[in-house]
Each structure stands twice: as C-alpha cells, then as structure tokens.
Amino acid sequence: MGLRERKKQETRAALSWAAIRLIVERGYDRVLVEDIANEAGVSPRTFNNYFGGKAEAVASRHLDRMQRMADTLRERPAGEPLWEAITHAMIEQYRPGPEVTAHPRPDPDAWTAGLRLMFEVPAIQAATLRAAAQAAEAVAAAVGARTGTDPAGDMYPNLVAAAALAAEDVVRRVFMTTHQGIDVLITDALQQISAGLPPPSH
C-alpha cells in the first residue's frame, strides 16, 4: 500500500472514530459534522469527501473492519482450516489503531450506555445494515477464493460470510454487556458455529 492510500485510510479511520466517540459522549443530535471534522483535525469539506453524513461515518468502522478481515483471510496460510483462518482474521481487526490509542480510555459503563443509545438511532441502524451487506460481499469473496467456490453461484461462501458476520454482531453485543475479552468471545462464537451449533450440554 502506498503512502497516499495509507494516509487516506488513516483519515477515514480518524473521522469514523471521532464520530463514534462524540456521538457516544453527547448523543447523535448534539454532534455536527463540523464537530467531527474538528476532532479529527480536518476540514468539514474533507469529512464530506469521505462520508455522506454522521451515520455513514459511524457505520464505516464496521465496514472497514470487515473488509480488512476479508483481506487478511486471503493472506492466511492456504492449509489452515477455514474457521481457524476466519477466527484469526477477525481477531486481528480488533487490535486498537492509533486513532483509538491516542485518546484516554473511557469509563466502561458510560461508554457502553452511550454505544447502546447510538445504535438505537434509526439513521445509524440503516447505515449499519448497508455496511453489513457490503461487508458480506467482501467476506464471501475471500471465502470463495480460499475454498474454490463462486459467491455468484454457490451458496457456501455466502453462508459462511453471513454466519461469520452474524457471530461478529453477537460478539459485539455480548462484549458491551459483559466486557469479556473480545478475543475470547470471537473464538468461542466461531468455534460454536464451526461445530454446527450443538445444544449446550448443561
């Protein structure tokens, strides 16, 4: 990846994280595009070059994470079992980037409460659904490349992508409730899926 493309990705990540952080802290209606741009150290015009609005900026974090996961999945060792490769690829995307580590860690309870309110905003729900559809296409293509299947005509890569993304969604919700380690939750969720979701023994 060239320097220009890396800078664009860094700016996009900084804007998305600024949108999430400010909306969690203040509420959706109390945050302006100008606030987000200022927080990320860019102009509102730059924000508009990347996103069509606040909701899209929030949802892009999920989309970018899953697109990176698809790229990472393609790079995993060819002989690695599929669900192990998906697990490693997904966990890797939850390593906090500089846009996150540059800020103090928020209070977990206040952060969780703000996240829940944020995801109740209809505009963010709609943008997240659109992002999830795009993410599913990217993951299905990566699964198809690993398994020799074609997402355009085979159900398998699409089913795997849908299952993986559903697991990621459940993991995020459980994480917000329990604050368990994200690596542990991802591993557990994908192991259950790869085992065929057998009923609990207890």
PDB file of C-alpha atoms in Angstrom:
ATOM      1  CA  MET A   1       0.000   0.000   0.000  1.00  0.00           C
ATOM      2  CA  GLY A   2       1.351   3.408  -0.973  1.00  0.00           C
ATOM      3  CA  LEU A   3       1.777   6.349   1.382  1.00  0.00           C
ATOM      4  CA  ARG A   4      -1.164   8.249  -0.115  1.00  0.00           C
ATOM      5  CA  GLU A   5      -3.547   5.321   0.283  1.00  0.00           C
ATOM      6  CA  ARG A   6      -2.340   4.739   3.846  1.00  0.00           C
ATOM      7  CA  LYS A   7      -2.963   8.391   4.711  1.00  0.00           C
ATOM      8  CA  LYS A   8      -6.467   8.164   3.268  1.00  0.00           C
ATOM      9  CA  GLN A   9      -7.214   5.104   5.369  1.00  0.00           C
ATOM     10  CA  GLU A  10      -5.838   6.823   8.465  1.00  0.00           C
ATOM     11  CA  THR A  11      -8.010   9.892   7.843  1.00  0.00           C
ATOM     12  CA  ARG A  12     -11.086   7.752   7.256  1.00  0.00           C
ATOM     13  CA  ALA A  13     -10.430   5.802  10.477  1.00  0.00           C
ATOM     14  CA  ALA A  14      -9.832   9.008  12.459  1.00  0.00           C
ATOM     15  CA  LEU A  15     -13.088  10.549  11.212  1.00  0.00           C
ATOM     16  CA  SER A  16     -15.106   7.417  11.913  1.00  0.00           C
ATOM     17  CA  TRP A  17     -13.689   7.043  15.409  1.00  0.00           C
ATOM     18  CA  ALA A  18     -14.239  10.742  16.131  1.00  0.00           C
ATOM     19  CA  ALA A  19     -17.875  10.390  15.051  1.00  0.00           C
ATOM     20  CA  ILE A  20     -18.395   7.390  17.304  1.00  0.00           C
ATOM     21  CA  ARG A  21     -16.634   8.948  20.272  1.00  0.00           C
ATOM     22  CA  LEU A  22     -18.511  12.244  20.081  1.00  0.00           C
ATOM     23  CA  ILE A  23     -21.912  10.635  19.496  1.00  0.00           C
ATOM     24  CA  VAL A  24     -21.388   8.241  22.398  1.00  0.00           C
ATOM     25  CA  GLU A  25     -20.430  11.147  24.643  1.00  0.00           C
ATOM     26  CA  ARG A  26     -23.031  13.727  23.543  1.00  0.00           C
ATOM     27  CA  GLY A  27     -25.790  11.935  21.660  1.00  0.00           C
ATOM     28  CA  TYR A  28     -26.450  11.809  17.919  1.00  0.00           C
ATOM     29  CA  ASP A  29     -28.427  15.035  17.636  1.00  0.00           C
ATOM     30  CA  ARG A  30     -25.837  17.058  19.559  1.00  0.00           C
ATOM     31  CA  VAL A  31     -22.965  16.307  17.200  1.00  0.00           C
ATOM     32  CA  LEU A  32     -22.373  18.213  13.966  1.00  0.00           C
ATOM     33  CA  VAL A  33     -20.214  17.254  11.022  1.00  0.00           C
ATOM     34  CA  GLU A  34     -18.083  20.275  11.902  1.00  0.00           C
ATOM     35  CA  ASP A  35     -17.515  18.830  15.385  1.00  0.00           C
ATOM     36  CA  ILE A  36     -16.345  15.516  13.958  1.00  0.00           C
ATOM     37  CA  ALA A  37     -14.038  17.146  11.437  1.00  0.00           C
ATOM     38  CA  ASN A  38     -12.529  19.393  14.102  1.00  0.00           C
ATOM     39  CA  GLU A  39     -11.994  16.435  16.427  1.00  0.00           C
ATOM     40  CA  ALA A  40     -10.149  14.578  13.662  1.00  0.00           C
ATOM     41  CA  GLY A  41      -8.115  17.645  12.732  1.00  0.00           C
ATOM     42  CA  VAL A  42      -9.515  18.092   9.225  1.00  0.00           C
ATOM     43  CA  SER A  43     -11.994  20.371   7.483  1.00  0.00           C
ATOM     44  CA  PRO A  44     -15.727  19.668   7.068  1.00  0.00           C
ATOM     45  CA  ARG A  45     -15.045  19.507   3.342  1.00  0.00           C
ATOM     46  CA  THR A  46     -12.623  16.647   3.955  1.00  0.00           C
ATOM     47  CA  PHE A  47     -15.284  14.867   6.003  1.00  0.00           C
ATOM     48  CA  ASN A  48     -17.705  15.208   3.087  1.00  0.00           C
ATOM     49  CA  ASN A  49     -15.109  13.720   0.754  1.00  0.00           C
ATOM     50  CA  TYR A  50     -15.214  10.518   2.801  1.00  0.00           C
ATOM     51  CA  PHE A  51     -18.769  10.258   4.109  1.00  0.00           C
ATOM     52  CA  GLY A  52     -22.296  11.286   3.243  1.00  0.00           C
ATOM     53  CA  GLY A  53     -23.174  12.002   6.868  1.00  0.00           C
ATOM     54  CA  LYS A  54     -22.681  11.141  10.522  1.00  0.00           C
ATOM     55  CA  ALA A  55     -24.411   7.759  10.333  1.00  0.00           C
ATOM     56  CA  GLU A  56     -22.273   6.620   7.418  1.00  0.00           C
ATOM     57  CA  ALA A  57     -19.157   7.671   9.318  1.00  0.00           C
ATOM     58  CA  VAL A  58     -20.182   5.526  12.272  1.00  0.00           C
ATOM     59  CA  ALA A  59     -21.079   2.504  10.137  1.00  0.00           C
ATOM     60  CA  SER A  60     -17.875   2.724   8.139  1.00  0.00           C
ATOM     61  CA  ARG A  61     -15.865   1.444  11.094  1.00  0.00           C
ATOM     62  CA  HIS A  62     -17.665  -1.892  10.897  1.00  0.00           C
ATOM     63  CA  LEU A  63     -17.399  -1.981   7.098  1.00  0.00           C
ATOM     64  CA  ASP A  64     -13.687  -1.169   7.095  1.00  0.00           C
ATOM     65  CA  ARG A  65     -13.024  -3.739   9.806  1.00  0.00           C
ATOM     66  CA  MET A  66     -14.778  -6.496   7.858  1.00  0.00           C
ATOM     67  CA  GLN A  67     -13.111  -5.531   4.574  1.00  0.00           C
ATOM     68  CA  ARG A  68      -9.723  -5.738   6.308  1.00  0.00           C
ATOM     69  CA  MET A  69     -10.802  -9.088   7.700  1.00  0.00           C
ATOM     70  CA  ALA A  70     -11.519 -10.284   4.154  1.00  0.00           C
ATOM     71  CA  ASP A  71      -8.080  -9.090   3.016  1.00  0.00           C
ATOM     72  CA  THR A  72      -6.424 -10.811   5.980  1.00  0.00           C
ATOM     73  CA  LEU A  73      -8.363 -14.004   5.322  1.00  0.00           C
ATOM     74  CA  ARG A  74      -6.930 -14.136   1.805  1.00  0.00           C
ATOM     75  CA  GLU A  75      -3.431 -13.903   3.287  1.00  0.00           C
ATOM     76  CA  ARG A  76      -3.811 -16.680   5.870  1.00  0.00           C
ATOM     77  CA  PRO A  77      -1.872 -19.925   5.184  1.00  0.00           C
ATOM     78  CA  ALA A  78      -3.590 -21.982   2.485  1.00  0.00           C
ATOM     79  CA  GLY A  79      -3.573 -25.164   4.576  1.00  0.00           C
ATOM     80  CA  GLU A  80      -5.158 -23.554   7.644  1.00  0.00           C
ATOM     81  CA  PRO A  81      -8.698 -24.801   8.361  1.00  0.00           C
ATOM     82  CA  LEU A  82     -11.246 -22.254   7.171  1.00  0.00           C
ATOM     83  CA  TRP A  83     -12.836 -21.396  10.509  1.00  0.00           C
ATOM     84  CA  GLU A  84      -9.438 -21.100  12.193  1.00  0.00           C
ATOM     85  CA  ALA A  85      -8.394 -18.692   9.455  1.00  0.00           C
ATOM     86  CA  ILE A  86     -11.606 -16.684   9.879  1.00  0.00           C
ATOM     87  CA  THR A  87     -11.087 -16.563  13.655  1.00  0.00           C
ATOM     88  CA  HIS A  88      -7.526 -15.239  13.351  1.00  0.00           C
ATOM     89  CA  ALA A  89      -8.546 -12.768  10.653  1.00  0.00           C
ATOM     90  CA  MET A  90     -11.429 -11.401  12.724  1.00  0.00           C
ATOM     91  CA  ILE A  91      -9.481 -11.116  15.967  1.00  0.00           C
ATOM     92  CA  GLU A  92      -6.715  -9.208  14.215  1.00  0.00           C
ATOM     93  CA  GLN A  93      -9.139  -6.441  13.224  1.00  0.00           C
ATOM     94  CA  TYR A  94      -9.975  -5.675  16.850  1.00  0.00           C
ATOM     95  CA  ARG A  95      -6.454  -4.534  17.680  1.00  0.00           C
ATOM     96  CA  PRO A  96      -6.905  -0.818  18.513  1.00  0.00           C
ATOM     97  CA  GLY A  97      -5.353   1.526  15.983  1.00  0.00           C
ATOM     98  CA  PRO A  98      -3.643   4.860  16.695  1.00  0.00           C
ATOM     99  CA  GLU A  99      -6.926   6.739  16.267  1.00  0.00           C
ATOM    100  CA  VAL A 100      -8.129   4.853  19.371  1.00  0.00           C
ATOM    101  CA  THR A 101      -4.974   4.700  21.484  1.00  0.00           C
ATOM    102  CA  ALA A 102      -4.369   8.444  21.054  1.00  0.00           C
ATOM    103  CA  HIS A 103      -7.264   9.114  23.433  1.00  0.00           C
ATOM    104  CA  PRO A 104      -7.786   8.202  27.104  1.00  0.00           C
ATOM    105  CA  ARG A 105      -9.756   5.025  27.744  1.00  0.00           C
ATOM    106  CA  PRO A 106     -13.379   5.944  28.515  1.00  0.00           C
ATOM    107  CA  ASP A 107     -15.294   4.766  31.550  1.00  0.00           C
ATOM    108  CA  PRO A 108     -16.576   1.306  30.504  1.00  0.00           C
ATOM    109  CA  ASP A 109     -20.096   1.729  31.873  1.00  0.00           C
ATOM    110  CA  ALA A 110     -20.630   5.209  30.412  1.00  0.00           C
ATOM    111  CA  TRP A 111     -19.148   4.074  27.088  1.00  0.00           C
ATOM    112  CA  THR A 112     -21.417   1.020  26.927  1.00  0.00           C
ATOM    113  CA  ALA A 113     -24.506   3.071  27.733  1.00  0.00           C
ATOM    114  CA  GLY A 114     -23.606   5.575  25.031  1.00  0.00           C
ATOM    115  CA  LEU A 115     -22.987   2.851  22.473  1.00  0.00           C
ATOM    116  CA  ARG A 116     -26.381   1.324  23.127  1.00  0.00           C
ATOM    117  CA  LEU A 117     -28.084   4.672  22.593  1.00  0.00           C
ATOM    118  CA  MET A 118     -26.054   5.295  19.471  1.00  0.00           C
ATOM    119  CA  PHE A 119     -27.098   2.010  17.888  1.00  0.00           C
ATOM    120  CA  GLU A 120     -30.744   2.808  18.584  1.00  0.00           C
ATOM    121  CA  VAL A 121     -30.608   5.807  16.212  1.00  0.00           C
ATOM    122  CA  PRO A 122     -32.607   4.850  13.082  1.00  0.00           C
ATOM    123  CA  ALA A 123     -30.131   6.525  10.721  1.00  0.00           C
ATOM    124  CA  ILE A 124     -27.243   4.572  12.230  1.00  0.00           C
ATOM    125  CA  GLN A 125     -29.218   1.329  12.113  1.00  0.00           C
ATOM    126  CA  ALA A 126     -29.915   1.877   8.404  1.00  0.00           C
ATOM    127  CA  ALA A 127     -26.301   2.775   7.627  1.00  0.00           C
ATOM    128  CA  THR A 128     -25.086  -0.251   9.573  1.00  0.00           C
ATOM    129  CA  LEU A 129     -27.356  -2.566   7.578  1.00  0.00           C
ATOM    130  CA  ARG A 130     -25.981  -1.160   4.322  1.00  0.00           C
ATOM    131  CA  ALA A 131     -22.428  -1.554   5.580  1.00  0.00           C
ATOM    132  CA  ALA A 132     -23.125  -5.142   6.648  1.00  0.00           C
ATOM    133  CA  ALA A 133     -24.358  -6.016   3.150  1.00  0.00           C
ATOM    134  CA  GLN A 134     -21.160  -4.646   1.606  1.00  0.00           C
ATOM    135  CA  ALA A 135     -19.057  -6.440   4.208  1.00  0.00           C
ATOM    136  CA  ALA A 136     -20.802  -9.737   3.490  1.00  0.00           C
ATOM    137  CA  GLU A 137     -19.881  -9.446  -0.186  1.00  0.00           C
ATOM    138  CA  ALA A 138     -16.216  -8.861   0.660  1.00  0.00           C
ATOM    139  CA  VAL A 139     -16.031 -11.749   3.131  1.00  0.00           C
ATOM    140  CA  ALA A 140     -17.888 -14.105   0.785  1.00  0.00           C
ATOM    141  CA  ALA A 141     -15.414 -13.286  -1.988  1.00  0.00           C
ATOM    142  CA  ALA A 142     -12.494 -14.083   0.338  1.00  0.00           C
ATOM    143  CA  VAL A 143     -14.108 -17.337   1.445  1.00  0.00           C
ATOM    144  CA  GLY A 144     -14.748 -18.223  -2.182  1.00  0.00           C
ATOM    145  CA  ALA A 145     -11.098 -17.612  -3.023  1.00  0.00           C
ATOM    146  CA  ARG A 146      -9.992 -19.949  -0.226  1.00  0.00           C
ATOM    147  CA  THR A 147     -12.488 -22.705  -0.990  1.00  0.00           C
ATOM    148  CA  GLY A 148     -12.652 -22.608  -4.771  1.00  0.00           C
ATOM    149  CA  THR A 149     -16.307 -21.574  -4.749  1.00  0.00           C
ATOM    150  CA  ASP A 150     -18.048 -18.742  -6.550  1.00  0.00           C
ATOM    151  CA  PRO A 151     -20.214 -16.380  -4.459  1.00  0.00           C
ATOM    152  CA  ALA A 152     -22.187 -15.541  -7.590  1.00  0.00           C
ATOM    153  CA  GLY A 153     -23.472 -19.096  -7.952  1.00  0.00           C
ATOM    154  CA  ASP A 154     -22.586 -21.084  -4.824  1.00  0.00           C
ATOM    155  CA  MET A 155     -24.361 -20.700  -1.518  1.00  0.00           C
ATOM    156  CA  TYR A 156     -21.430 -21.915   0.576  1.00  0.00           C
ATOM    157  CA  PRO A 157     -19.225 -18.773   0.661  1.00  0.00           C
ATOM    158  CA  ASN A 158     -22.279 -16.601   1.230  1.00  0.00           C
ATOM    159  CA  LEU A 159     -23.497 -18.804   4.077  1.00  0.00           C
ATOM    160  CA  VAL A 160     -20.059 -18.751   5.702  1.00  0.00           C
ATOM    161  CA  ALA A 161     -19.838 -14.969   5.367  1.00  0.00           C
ATOM    162  CA  ALA A 162     -23.349 -14.493   6.769  1.00  0.00           C
ATOM    163  CA  ALA A 163     -22.585 -16.786   9.715  1.00  0.00           C
ATOM    164  CA  ALA A 164     -19.275 -15.060  10.458  1.00  0.00           C
ATOM    165  CA  LEU A 165     -20.823 -11.594  10.335  1.00  0.00           C
ATOM    166  CA  ALA A 166     -23.750 -12.694  12.500  1.00  0.00           C
ATOM    167  CA  ALA A 167     -21.257 -14.050  15.022  1.00  0.00           C
ATOM    168  CA  GLU A 168     -19.355 -10.761  14.973  1.00  0.00           C
ATOM    169  CA  ASP A 169     -22.580  -8.865  15.633  1.00  0.00           C
ATOM    170  CA  VAL A 170     -23.464 -11.123  18.576  1.00  0.00           C
ATOM    171  CA  VAL A 171     -19.927 -10.838  19.936  1.00  0.00           C
ATOM    172  CA  ARG A 172     -20.101  -7.016  19.911  1.00  0.00           C
ATOM    173  CA  ARG A 173     -23.411  -7.045  21.771  1.00  0.00           C
ATOM    174  CA  VAL A 174     -22.205  -9.551  24.352  1.00  0.00           C
ATOM    175  CA  PHE A 175     -18.988  -7.575  24.773  1.00  0.00           C
ATOM    176  CA  MET A 176     -20.956  -4.402  25.523  1.00  0.00           C
ATOM    177  CA  THR A 177     -22.940  -6.270  28.161  1.00  0.00           C
ATOM    178  CA  THR A 178     -20.255  -8.360  29.845  1.00  0.00           C
ATOM    179  CA  HIS A 179     -16.923  -6.681  28.966  1.00  0.00           C
ATOM    180  CA  GLN A 180     -15.405 -10.123  28.398  1.00  0.00           C
ATOM    181  CA  GLY A 181     -12.270 -10.255  26.283  1.00  0.00           C
ATOM    182  CA  ILE A 182     -13.110  -9.739  22.619  1.00  0.00           C
ATOM    183  CA  ASP A 183     -10.601 -12.402  21.525  1.00  0.00           C
ATOM    184  CA  VAL A 184     -12.226 -14.977  23.785  1.00  0.00           C
ATOM    185  CA  LEU A 185     -15.723 -14.104  22.603  1.00  0.00           C
ATOM    186  CA  ILE A 186     -14.784 -14.261  18.917  1.00  0.00           C
ATOM    187  CA  THR A 187     -13.025 -17.604  19.362  1.00  0.00           C
ATOM    188  CA  ASP A 188     -15.939 -19.076  21.307  1.00  0.00           C
ATOM    189  CA  ALA A 189     -18.575 -17.846  18.843  1.00  0.00           C
ATOM    190  CA  LEU A 190     -16.799 -19.120  15.748  1.00  0.00           C
ATOM    191  CA  GLN A 191     -15.937 -22.434  17.369  1.00  0.00           C
ATOM    192  CA  GLN A 192     -19.609 -22.952  18.151  1.00  0.00           C
ATOM    193  CA  ILE A 193     -20.552 -22.201  14.553  1.00  0.00           C
ATOM    194  CA  SER A 194     -17.841 -24.419  13.091  1.00  0.00           C
ATOM    195  CA  ALA A 195     -19.052 -27.251  15.354  1.00  0.00           C
ATOM    196  CA  GLY A 196     -22.583 -26.907  13.948  1.00  0.00           C
ATOM    197  CA  LEU A 197     -24.042 -25.053  16.972  1.00  0.00           C
ATOM    198  CA  PRO A 198     -24.704 -28.123  19.105  1.00  0.00           C
ATOM    199  CA  PRO A 199     -27.098 -27.502  22.019  1.00  0.00           C
ATOM    200  CA  PRO A 200     -25.364 -26.641  25.327  1.00  0.00           C
ATOM    201  CA  SER A 201     -24.691 -29.701  27.471  1.00  0.00           C
ATOM    202  CA  HIS A 202     -25.750 -28.021  30.720  1.00  0.00           C
TER     203      HIS A 202
END
